[in-house]
PDB file of C-alpha atoms in Angstrom:
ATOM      1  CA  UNK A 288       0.000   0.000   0.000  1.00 62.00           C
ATOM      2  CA  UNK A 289       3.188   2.700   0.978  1.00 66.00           C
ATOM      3  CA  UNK A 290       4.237   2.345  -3.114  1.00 70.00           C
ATOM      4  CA  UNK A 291       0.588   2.133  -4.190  1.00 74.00           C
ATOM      5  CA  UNK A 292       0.115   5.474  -2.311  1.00 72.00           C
ATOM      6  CA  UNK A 293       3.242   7.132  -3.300  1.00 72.00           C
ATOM      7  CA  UNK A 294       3.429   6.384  -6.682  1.00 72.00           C
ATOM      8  CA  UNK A 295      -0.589   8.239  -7.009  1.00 73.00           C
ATOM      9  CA  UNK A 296       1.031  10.754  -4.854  1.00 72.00           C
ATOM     10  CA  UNK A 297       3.803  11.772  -7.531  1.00 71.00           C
ATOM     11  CA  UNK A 298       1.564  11.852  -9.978  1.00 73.00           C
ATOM     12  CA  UNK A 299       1.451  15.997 -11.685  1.00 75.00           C
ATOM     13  CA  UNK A 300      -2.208  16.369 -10.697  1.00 71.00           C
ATOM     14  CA  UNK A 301      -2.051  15.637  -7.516  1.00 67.00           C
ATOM     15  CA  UNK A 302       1.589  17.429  -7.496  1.00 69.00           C
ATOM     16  CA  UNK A 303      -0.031  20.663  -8.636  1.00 69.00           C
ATOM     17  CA  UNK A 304      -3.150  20.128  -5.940  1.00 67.00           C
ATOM     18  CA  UNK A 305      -0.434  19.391  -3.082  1.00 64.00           C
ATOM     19  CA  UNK A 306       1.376  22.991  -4.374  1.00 65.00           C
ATOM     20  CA  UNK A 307      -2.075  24.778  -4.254  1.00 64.00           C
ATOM     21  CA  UNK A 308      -3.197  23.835  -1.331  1.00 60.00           C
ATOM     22  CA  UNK A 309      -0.350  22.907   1.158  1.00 58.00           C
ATOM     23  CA  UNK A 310      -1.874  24.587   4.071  1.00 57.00           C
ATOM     24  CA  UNK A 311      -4.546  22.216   4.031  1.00 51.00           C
ATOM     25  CA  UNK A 312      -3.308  18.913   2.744  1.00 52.00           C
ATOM     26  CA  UNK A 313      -0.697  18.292   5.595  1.00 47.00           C
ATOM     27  CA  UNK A 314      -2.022  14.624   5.278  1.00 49.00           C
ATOM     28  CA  UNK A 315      -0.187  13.910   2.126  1.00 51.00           C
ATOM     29  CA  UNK A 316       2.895  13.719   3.548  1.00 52.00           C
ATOM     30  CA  UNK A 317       1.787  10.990   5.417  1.00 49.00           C
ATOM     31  CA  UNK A 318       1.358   8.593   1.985  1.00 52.00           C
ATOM     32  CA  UNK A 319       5.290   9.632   1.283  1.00 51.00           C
ATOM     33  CA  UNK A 320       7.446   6.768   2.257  1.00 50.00           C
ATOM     34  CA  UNK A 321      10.833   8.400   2.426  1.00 50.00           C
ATOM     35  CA  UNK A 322      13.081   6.339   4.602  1.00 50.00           C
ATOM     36  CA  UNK A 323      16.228   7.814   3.076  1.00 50.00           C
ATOM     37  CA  UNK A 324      15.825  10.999   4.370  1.00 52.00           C
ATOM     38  CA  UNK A 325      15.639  10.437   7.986  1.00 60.00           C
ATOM     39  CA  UNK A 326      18.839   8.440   7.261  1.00 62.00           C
ATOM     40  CA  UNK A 327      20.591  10.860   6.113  1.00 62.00           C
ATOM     41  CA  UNK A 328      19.717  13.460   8.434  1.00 66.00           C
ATOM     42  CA  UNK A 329      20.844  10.902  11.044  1.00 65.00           C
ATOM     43  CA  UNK A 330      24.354  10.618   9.463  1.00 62.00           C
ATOM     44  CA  UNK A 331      24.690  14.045   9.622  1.00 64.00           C
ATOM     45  CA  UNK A 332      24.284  14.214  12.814  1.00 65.00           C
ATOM     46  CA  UNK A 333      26.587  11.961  14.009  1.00 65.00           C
ATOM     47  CA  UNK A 334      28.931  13.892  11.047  1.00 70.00           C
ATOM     48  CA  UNK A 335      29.251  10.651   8.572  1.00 67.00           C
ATOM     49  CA  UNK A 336      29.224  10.824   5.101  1.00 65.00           C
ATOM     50  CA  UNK A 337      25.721  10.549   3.275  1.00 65.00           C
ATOM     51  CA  UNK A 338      26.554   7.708   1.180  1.00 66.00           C
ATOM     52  CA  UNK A 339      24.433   4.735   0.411  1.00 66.00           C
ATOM     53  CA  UNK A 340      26.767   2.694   2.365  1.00 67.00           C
ATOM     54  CA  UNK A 341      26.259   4.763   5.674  1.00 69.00           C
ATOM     55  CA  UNK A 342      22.382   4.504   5.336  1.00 70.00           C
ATOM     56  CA  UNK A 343      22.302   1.026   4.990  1.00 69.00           C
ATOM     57  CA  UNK A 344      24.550   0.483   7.647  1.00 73.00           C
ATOM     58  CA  UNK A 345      23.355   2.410   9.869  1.00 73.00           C
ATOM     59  CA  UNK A 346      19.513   1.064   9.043  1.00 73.00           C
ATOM     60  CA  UNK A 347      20.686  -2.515   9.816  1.00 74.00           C
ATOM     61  CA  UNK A 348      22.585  -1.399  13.151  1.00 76.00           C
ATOM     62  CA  UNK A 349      19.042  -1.919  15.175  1.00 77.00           C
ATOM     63  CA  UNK A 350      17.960  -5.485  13.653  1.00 79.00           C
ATOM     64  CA  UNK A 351      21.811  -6.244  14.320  1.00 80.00           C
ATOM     65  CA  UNK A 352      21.039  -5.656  17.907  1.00 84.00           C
ATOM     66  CA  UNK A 353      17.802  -6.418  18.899  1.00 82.00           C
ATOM     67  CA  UNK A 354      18.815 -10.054  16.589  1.00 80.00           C
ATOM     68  CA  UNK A 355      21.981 -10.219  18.934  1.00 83.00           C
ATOM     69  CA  UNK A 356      19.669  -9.622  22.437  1.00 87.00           C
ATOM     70  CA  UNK A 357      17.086 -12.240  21.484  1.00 80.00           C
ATOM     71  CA  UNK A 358      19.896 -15.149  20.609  1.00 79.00           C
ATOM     72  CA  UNK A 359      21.313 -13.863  24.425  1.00 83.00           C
ATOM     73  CA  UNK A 360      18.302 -14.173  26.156  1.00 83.00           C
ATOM     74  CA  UNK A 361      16.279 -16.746  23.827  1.00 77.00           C
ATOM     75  CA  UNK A 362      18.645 -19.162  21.527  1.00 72.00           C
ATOM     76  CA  UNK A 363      20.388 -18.572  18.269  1.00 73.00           C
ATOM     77  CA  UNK A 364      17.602 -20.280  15.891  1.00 70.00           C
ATOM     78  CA  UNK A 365      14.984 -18.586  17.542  1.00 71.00           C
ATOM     79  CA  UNK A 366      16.389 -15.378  16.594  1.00 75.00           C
ATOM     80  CA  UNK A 367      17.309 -15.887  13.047  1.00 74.00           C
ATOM     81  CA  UNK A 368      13.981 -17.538  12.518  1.00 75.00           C
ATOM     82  CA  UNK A 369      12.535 -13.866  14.143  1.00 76.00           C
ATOM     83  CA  UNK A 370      15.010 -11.603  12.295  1.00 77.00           C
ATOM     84  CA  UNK A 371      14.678 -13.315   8.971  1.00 77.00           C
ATOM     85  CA  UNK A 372      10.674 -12.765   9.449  1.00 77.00           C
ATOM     86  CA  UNK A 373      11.063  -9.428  10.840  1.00 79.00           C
ATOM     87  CA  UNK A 374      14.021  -7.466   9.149  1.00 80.00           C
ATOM     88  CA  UNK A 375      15.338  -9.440   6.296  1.00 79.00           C
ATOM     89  CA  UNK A 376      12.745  -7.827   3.649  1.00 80.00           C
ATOM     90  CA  UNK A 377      14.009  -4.357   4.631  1.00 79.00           C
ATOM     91  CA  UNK A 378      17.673  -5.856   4.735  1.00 78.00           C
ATOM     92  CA  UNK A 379      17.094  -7.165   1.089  1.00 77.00           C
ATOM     93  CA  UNK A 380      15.577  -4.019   0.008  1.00 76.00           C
ATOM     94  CA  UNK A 381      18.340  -2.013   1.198  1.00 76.00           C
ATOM     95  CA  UNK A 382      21.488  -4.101  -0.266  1.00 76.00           C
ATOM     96  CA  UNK A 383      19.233  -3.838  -3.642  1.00 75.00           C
ATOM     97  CA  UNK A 384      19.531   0.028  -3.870  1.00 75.00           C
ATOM     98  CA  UNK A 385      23.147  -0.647  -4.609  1.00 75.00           C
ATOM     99  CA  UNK A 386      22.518  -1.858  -7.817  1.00 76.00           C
ATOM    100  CA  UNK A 387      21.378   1.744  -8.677  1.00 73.00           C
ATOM    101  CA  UNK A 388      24.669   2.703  -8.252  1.00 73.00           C
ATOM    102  CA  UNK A 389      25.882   0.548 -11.326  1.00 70.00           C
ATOM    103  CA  UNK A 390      23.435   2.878 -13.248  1.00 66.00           C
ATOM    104  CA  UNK A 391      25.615   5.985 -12.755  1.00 60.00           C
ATOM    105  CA  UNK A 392      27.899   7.160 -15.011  1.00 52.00           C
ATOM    106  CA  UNK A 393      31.720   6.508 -13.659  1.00 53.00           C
ATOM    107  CA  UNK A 394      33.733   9.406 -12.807  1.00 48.00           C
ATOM    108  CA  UNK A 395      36.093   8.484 -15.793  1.00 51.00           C
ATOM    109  CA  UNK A 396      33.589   9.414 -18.536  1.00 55.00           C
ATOM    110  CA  UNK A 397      32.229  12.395 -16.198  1.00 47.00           C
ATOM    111  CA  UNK A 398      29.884  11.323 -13.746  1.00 49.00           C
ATOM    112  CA  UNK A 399      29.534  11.183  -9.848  1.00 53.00           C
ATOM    113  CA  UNK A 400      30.393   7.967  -8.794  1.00 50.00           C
ATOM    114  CA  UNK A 401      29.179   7.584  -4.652  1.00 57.00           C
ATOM    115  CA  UNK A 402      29.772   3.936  -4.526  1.00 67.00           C
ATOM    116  CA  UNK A 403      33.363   2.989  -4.645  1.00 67.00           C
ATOM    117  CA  UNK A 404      33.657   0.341  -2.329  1.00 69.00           C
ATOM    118  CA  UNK A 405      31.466  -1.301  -4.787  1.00 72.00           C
ATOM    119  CA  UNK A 406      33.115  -3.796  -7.485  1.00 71.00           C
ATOM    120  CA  UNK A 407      33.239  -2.803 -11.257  1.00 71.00           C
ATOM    121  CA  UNK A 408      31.221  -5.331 -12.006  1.00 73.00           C
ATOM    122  CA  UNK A 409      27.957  -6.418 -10.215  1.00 74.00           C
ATOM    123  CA  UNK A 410      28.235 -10.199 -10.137  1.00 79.00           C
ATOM    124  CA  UNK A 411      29.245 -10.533  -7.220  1.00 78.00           C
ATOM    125  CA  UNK A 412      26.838  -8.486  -5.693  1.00 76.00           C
ATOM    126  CA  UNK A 413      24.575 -10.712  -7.083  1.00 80.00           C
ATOM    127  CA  UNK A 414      25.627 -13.641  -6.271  1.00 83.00           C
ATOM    128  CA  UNK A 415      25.461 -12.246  -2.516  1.00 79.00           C
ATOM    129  CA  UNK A 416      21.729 -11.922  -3.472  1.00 77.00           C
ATOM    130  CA  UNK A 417      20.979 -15.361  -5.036  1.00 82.00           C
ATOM    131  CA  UNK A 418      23.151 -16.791  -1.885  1.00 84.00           C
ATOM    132  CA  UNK A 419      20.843 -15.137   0.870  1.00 79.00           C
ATOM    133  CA  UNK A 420      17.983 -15.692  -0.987  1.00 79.00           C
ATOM    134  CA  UNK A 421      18.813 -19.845  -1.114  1.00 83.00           C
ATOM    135  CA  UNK A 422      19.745 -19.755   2.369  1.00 79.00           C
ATOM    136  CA  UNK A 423      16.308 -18.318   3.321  1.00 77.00           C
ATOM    137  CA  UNK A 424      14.699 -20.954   1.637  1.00 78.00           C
ATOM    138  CA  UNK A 425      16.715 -23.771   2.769  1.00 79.00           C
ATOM    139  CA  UNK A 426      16.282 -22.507   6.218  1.00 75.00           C
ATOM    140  CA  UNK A 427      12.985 -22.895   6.160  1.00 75.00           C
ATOM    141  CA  UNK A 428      12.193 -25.650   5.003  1.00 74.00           C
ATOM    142  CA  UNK A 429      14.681 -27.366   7.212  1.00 75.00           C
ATOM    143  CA  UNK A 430      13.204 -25.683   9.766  1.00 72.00           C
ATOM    144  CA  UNK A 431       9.436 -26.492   8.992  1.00 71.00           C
ATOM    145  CA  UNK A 432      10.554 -30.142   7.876  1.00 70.00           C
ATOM    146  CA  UNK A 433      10.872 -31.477  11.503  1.00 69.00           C
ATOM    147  CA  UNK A 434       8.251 -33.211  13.252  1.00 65.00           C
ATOM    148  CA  UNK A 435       5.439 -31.217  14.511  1.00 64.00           C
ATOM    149  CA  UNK A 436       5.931 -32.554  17.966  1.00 65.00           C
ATOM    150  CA  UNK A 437       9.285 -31.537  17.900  1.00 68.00           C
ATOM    151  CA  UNK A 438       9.221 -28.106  16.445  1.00 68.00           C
ATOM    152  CA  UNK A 439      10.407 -24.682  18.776  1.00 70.00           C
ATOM    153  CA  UNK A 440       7.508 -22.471  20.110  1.00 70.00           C
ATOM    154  CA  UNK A 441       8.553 -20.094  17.482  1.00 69.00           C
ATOM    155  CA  UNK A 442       8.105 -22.281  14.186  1.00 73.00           C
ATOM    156  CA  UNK A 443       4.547 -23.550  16.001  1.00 74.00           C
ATOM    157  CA  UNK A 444       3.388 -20.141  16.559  1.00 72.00           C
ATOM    158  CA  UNK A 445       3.941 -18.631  12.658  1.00 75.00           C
ATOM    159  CA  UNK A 446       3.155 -22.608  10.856  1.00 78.00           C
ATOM    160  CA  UNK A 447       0.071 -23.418  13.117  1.00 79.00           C
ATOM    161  CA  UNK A 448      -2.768 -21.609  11.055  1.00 82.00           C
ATOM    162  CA  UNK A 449      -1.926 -23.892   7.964  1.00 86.00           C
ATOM    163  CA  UNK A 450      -2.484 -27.131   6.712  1.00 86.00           C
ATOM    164  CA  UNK A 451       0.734 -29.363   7.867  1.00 82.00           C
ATOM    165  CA  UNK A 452       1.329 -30.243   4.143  1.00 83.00           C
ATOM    166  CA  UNK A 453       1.758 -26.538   4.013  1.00 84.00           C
ATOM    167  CA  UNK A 454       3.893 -25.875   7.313  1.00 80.00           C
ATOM    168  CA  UNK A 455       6.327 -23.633   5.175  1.00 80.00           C
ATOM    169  CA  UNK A 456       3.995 -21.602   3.409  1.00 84.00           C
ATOM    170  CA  UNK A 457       4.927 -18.438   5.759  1.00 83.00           C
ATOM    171  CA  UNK A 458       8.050 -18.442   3.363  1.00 83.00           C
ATOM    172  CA  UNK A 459       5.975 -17.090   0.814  1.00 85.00           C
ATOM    173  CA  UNK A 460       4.760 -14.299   2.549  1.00 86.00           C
ATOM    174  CA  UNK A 461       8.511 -13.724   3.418  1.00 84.00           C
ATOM    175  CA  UNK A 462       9.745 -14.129  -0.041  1.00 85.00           C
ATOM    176  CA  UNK A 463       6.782 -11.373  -1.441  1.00 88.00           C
ATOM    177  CA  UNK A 464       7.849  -9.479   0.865  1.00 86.00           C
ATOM    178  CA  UNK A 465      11.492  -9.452   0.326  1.00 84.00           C
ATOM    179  CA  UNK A 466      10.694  -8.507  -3.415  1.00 86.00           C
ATOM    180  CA  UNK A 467       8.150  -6.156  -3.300  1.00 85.00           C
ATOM    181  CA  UNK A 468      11.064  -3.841  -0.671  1.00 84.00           C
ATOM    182  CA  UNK A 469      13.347  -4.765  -3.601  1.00 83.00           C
ATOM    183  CA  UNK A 470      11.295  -3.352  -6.287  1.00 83.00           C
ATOM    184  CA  UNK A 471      10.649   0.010  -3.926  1.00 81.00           C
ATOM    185  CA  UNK A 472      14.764   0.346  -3.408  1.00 78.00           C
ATOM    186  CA  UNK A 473      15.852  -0.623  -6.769  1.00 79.00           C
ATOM    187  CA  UNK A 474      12.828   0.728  -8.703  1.00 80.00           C
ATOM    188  CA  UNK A 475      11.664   3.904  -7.055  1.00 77.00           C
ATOM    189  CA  UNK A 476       8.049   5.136  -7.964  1.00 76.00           C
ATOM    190  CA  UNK A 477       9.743   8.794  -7.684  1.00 72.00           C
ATOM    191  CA  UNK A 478      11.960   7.615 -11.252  1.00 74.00           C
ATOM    192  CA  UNK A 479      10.235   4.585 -12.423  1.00 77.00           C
ATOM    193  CA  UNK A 480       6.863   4.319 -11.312  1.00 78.00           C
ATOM    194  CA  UNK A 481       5.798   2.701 -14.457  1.00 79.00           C
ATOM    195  CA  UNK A 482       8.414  -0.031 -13.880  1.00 82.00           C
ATOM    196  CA  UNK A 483       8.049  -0.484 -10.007  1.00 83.00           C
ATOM    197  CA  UNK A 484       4.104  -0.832 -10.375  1.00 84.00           C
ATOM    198  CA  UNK A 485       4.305  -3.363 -13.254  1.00 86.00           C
ATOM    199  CA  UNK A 486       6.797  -5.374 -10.644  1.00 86.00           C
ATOM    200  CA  UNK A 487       4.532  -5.247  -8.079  1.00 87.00           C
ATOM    201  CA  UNK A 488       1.460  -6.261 -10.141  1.00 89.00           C
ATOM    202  CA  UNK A 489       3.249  -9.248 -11.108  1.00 91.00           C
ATOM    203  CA  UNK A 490       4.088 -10.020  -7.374  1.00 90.00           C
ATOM    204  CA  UNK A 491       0.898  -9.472  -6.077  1.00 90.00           C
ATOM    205  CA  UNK A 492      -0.673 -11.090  -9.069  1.00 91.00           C
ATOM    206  CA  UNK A 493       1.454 -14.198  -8.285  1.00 92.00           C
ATOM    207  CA  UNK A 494       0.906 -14.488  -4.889  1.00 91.00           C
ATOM    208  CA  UNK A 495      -2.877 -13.900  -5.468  1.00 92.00           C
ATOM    209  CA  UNK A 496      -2.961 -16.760  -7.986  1.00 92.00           C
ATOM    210  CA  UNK A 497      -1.512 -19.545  -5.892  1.00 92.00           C
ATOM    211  CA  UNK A 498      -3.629 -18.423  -2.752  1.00 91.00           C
ATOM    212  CA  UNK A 499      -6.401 -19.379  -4.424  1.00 90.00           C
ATOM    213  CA  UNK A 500      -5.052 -22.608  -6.024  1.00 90.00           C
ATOM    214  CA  UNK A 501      -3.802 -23.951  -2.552  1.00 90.00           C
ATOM    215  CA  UNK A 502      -5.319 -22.518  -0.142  1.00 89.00           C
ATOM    216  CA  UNK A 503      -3.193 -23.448   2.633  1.00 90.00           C
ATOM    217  CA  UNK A 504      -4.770 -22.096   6.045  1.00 90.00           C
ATOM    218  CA  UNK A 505      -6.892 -24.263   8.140  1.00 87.00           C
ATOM    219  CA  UNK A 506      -9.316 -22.135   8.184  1.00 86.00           C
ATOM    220  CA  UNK A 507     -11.790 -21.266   5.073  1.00 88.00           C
ATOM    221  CA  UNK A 508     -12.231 -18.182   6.808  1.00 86.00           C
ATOM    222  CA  UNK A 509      -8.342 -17.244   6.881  1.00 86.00           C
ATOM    223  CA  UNK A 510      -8.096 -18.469   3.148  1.00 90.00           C
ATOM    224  CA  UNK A 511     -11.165 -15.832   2.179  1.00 90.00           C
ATOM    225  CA  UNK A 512      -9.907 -13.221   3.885  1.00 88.00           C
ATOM    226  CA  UNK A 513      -6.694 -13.886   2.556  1.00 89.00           C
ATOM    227  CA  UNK A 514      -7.788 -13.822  -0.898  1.00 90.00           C
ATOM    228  CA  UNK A 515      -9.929 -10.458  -0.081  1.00 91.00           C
ATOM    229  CA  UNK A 516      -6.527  -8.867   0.970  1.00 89.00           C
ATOM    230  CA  UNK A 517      -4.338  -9.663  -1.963  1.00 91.00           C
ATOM    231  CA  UNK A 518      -7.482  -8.619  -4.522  1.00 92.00           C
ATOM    232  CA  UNK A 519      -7.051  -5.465  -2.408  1.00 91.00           C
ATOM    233  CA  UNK A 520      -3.884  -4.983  -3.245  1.00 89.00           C
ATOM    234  CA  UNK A 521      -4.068  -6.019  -6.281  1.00 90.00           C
ATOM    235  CA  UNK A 522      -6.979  -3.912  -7.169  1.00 90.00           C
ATOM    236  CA  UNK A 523      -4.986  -0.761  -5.608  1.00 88.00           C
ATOM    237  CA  UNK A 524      -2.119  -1.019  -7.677  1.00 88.00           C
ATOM    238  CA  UNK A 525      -3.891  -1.517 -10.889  1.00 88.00           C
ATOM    239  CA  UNK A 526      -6.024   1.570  -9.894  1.00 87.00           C
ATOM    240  CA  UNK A 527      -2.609   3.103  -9.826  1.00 85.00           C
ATOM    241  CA  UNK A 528      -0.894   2.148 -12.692  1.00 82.00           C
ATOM    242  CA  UNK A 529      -4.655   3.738 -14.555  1.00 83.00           C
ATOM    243  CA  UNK A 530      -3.782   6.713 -12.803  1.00 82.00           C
ATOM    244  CA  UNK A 531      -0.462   7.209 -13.888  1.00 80.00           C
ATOM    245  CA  UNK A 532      -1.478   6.201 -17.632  1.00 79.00           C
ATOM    246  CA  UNK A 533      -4.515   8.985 -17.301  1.00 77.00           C
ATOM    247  CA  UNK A 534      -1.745  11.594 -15.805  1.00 76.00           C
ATOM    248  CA  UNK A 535       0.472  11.308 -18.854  1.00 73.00           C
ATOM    249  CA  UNK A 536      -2.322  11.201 -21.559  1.00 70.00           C
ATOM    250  CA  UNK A 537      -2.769  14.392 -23.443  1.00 67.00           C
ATOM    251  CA  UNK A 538      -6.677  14.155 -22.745  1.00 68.00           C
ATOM    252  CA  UNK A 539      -6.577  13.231 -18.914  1.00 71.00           C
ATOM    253  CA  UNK A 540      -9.562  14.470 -16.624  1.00 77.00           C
ATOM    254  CA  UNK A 541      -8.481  15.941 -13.550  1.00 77.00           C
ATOM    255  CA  UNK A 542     -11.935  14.706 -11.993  1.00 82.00           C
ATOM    256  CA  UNK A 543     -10.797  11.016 -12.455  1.00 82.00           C
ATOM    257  CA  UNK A 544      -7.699  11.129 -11.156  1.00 80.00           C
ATOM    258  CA  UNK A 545      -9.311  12.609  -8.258  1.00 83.00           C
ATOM    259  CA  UNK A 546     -12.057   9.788  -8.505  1.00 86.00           C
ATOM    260  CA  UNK A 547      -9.492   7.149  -8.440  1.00 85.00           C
ATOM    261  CA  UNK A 548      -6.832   8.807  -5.760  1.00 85.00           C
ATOM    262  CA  UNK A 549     -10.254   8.937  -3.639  1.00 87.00           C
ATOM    263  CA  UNK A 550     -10.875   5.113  -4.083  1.00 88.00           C
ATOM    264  CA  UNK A 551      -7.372   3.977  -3.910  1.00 87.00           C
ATOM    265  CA  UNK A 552      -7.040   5.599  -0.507  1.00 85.00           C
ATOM    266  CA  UNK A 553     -11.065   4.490   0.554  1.00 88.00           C
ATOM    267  CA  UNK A 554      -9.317   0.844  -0.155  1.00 88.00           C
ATOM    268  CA  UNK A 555      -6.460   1.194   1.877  1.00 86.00           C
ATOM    269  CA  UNK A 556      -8.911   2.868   4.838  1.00 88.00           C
ATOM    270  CA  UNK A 557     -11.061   0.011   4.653  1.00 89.00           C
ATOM    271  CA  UNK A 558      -8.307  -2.696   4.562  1.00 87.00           C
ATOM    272  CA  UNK A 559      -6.648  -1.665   7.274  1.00 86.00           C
ATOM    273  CA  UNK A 560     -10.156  -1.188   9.619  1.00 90.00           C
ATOM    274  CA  UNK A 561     -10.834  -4.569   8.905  1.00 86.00           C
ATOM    275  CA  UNK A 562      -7.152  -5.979   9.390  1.00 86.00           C
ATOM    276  CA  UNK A 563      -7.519  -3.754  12.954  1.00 89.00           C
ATOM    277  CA  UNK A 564     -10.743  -5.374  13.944  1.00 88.00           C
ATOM    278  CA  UNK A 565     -10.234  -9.004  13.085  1.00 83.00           C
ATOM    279  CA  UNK A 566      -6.797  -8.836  14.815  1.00 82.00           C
ATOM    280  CA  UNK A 567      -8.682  -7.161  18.347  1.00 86.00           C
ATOM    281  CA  UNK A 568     -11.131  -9.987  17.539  1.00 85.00           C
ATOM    282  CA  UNK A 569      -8.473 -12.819  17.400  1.00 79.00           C
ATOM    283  CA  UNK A 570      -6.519 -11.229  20.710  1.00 80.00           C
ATOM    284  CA  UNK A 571      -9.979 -11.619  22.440  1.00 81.00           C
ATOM    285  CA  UNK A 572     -10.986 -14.876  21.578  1.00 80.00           C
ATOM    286  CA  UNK A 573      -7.360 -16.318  22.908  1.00 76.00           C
ATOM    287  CA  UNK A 574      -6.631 -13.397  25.926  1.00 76.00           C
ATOM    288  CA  UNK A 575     -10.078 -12.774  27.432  1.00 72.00           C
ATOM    289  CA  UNK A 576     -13.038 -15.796  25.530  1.00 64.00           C
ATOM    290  CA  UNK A 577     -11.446 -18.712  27.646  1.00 62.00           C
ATOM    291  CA  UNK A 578     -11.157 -16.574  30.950  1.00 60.00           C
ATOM    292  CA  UNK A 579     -15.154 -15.438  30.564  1.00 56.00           C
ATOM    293  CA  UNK A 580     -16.520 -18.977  29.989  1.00 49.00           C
ATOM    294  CA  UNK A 581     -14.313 -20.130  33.410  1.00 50.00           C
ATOM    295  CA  UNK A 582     -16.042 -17.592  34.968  1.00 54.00           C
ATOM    296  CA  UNK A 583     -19.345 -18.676  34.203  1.00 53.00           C
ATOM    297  CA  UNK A 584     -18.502 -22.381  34.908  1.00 51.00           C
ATOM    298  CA  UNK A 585     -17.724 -21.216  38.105  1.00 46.00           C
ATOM    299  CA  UNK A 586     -20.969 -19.122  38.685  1.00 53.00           C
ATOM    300  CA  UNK A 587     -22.963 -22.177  37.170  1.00 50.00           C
TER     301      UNK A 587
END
């Protein structure tokens, strides 16, 4: 939804709306996802330099820690099984940006290269990304390969809502995740929003496709609303890439783009509600549902 939004965001009609009216559309900085900017302001505070390397280092200093507290306190597997859930999309998505840097002209033929400590040529880089992205896999599927009676608290608590023929399906919510944060660092809406939508529409499209095939919850209800959430999505960012193709027609109406802007956002409103409430639901039904019928066992 963060790309969805700022990709209608940078849009010129809604540009030239923000411009007219910026006393009273504070709220559309909110749909800006600008991570890169707080990072540098941090590096310049502690006087670094504002490279790409700083930012990402400096963005992966926090996962490095809270990762190194939990394998303290908890166990080593326990937190790599966390982290990788938790901070290895952003992780992904931030080692990606440097790819952008093989896009800029050297300093030999008379551009600015900020990368150095890069190699000429990115193959290795890439082979960094193919290795991580194997050992992910493998990881989890040794992981979710043991015997349910012998699994850690950990793996039980995120493979327990599916079917046990598909333990390891949380590793395709990891792995969409992991691409669409690539596709935000390496394609960014604010230069190719044509590019970075079409990547997430096939993601998204993907992941929407074999839901439905499979199925894998235990649950029909998880499985619909499942499905409800990636045609969501999926809807959004198509709604988006009309938007961009009405903002760059010579005959665009300014009245749809506002039309769909209002309905992409309505979506992501709604989603979110619902997300909200079933979650306050679910923390209910296992905090407080069991404790209430006790107490009326008791009074009975």
């Amino acid at each position: 939804a963060g790309s969805t939004l700022s990709s209608t965001v940078n849009t010129k009609t809604l540009k030239q709306f923000s411009s007219r009216n910026s006393d009273s559309v504070w709220w559309f900085d909110l749909l800006h996802s600008d991570a890169g900017a707080s990072l540098e302001c941090i590096l310049g505070y502690f006087g670094l330099p504002k490279t790409v390397w700083h930012s990402h280092l400096i963005s992966s200093v926090t996962p490095a820690l809270l990762m190194f507290l939990f394998a303290v306190i908890k166990d080593v597997p326990s937190a790599l099984m966390v982290g990788s859930n938790c901070f290895l999309p952003r992780f992904w998505g931030d080692v990606g940006r440097f790819f952008v840097c093989y896009r800029i002209e050297p300093e030999v033929e008379g551009g600015q290269q900020i990368c150095r400590f890069l190699p000429s040529q990115p193959w290795a880089l890439l082979a960094l990304f193919v290795l991580l992205f194997l050992g992910v896999v493998q990881g989890w599927r040794s992981v979710c390969s043991v015997a349910a009676d012998q699994r850690r608290a950990h793996v039980i608590y995120l493979t327990r809502g599916y079917q046990p023929q598909y333990a390891s399906w949380e590793l395709e919510r990891l792995v969409r995740k992991m691409f669409l944060r690539l596709f935000t660092a390496l394609l960014p809406v604010t230069l190719f929003p044509a590019l970075h939508m079409a990547g997430d529409t096939l993601v998204l499209l993907f992941a929407w496709t074999v839901h439905l095939h499979v199925a894998p919850y235990q649950r029909a209800k998880w499985n619909v609303t499942e499905a409800l959430l990636l045609t969501t999505a999926l809807l959004m960012t198509i709604l988006s890439n009309c938007m961009m193709a009405n903002d760059s027609h010579w005959g665009h109406s300014v009245l749809t783009q506002y039309v769909l802007f209002f309905v992409i956002v309505s979506l992501a409103l709604v989603a979110s509600l619902v997300i909200l409430v079933m979650f306050l639901l679910q923390v209910y039904q296992e905090r407080f549902a069991p404790q209430d019928v006790e107490k009326k066992t008791l009074e009975e």
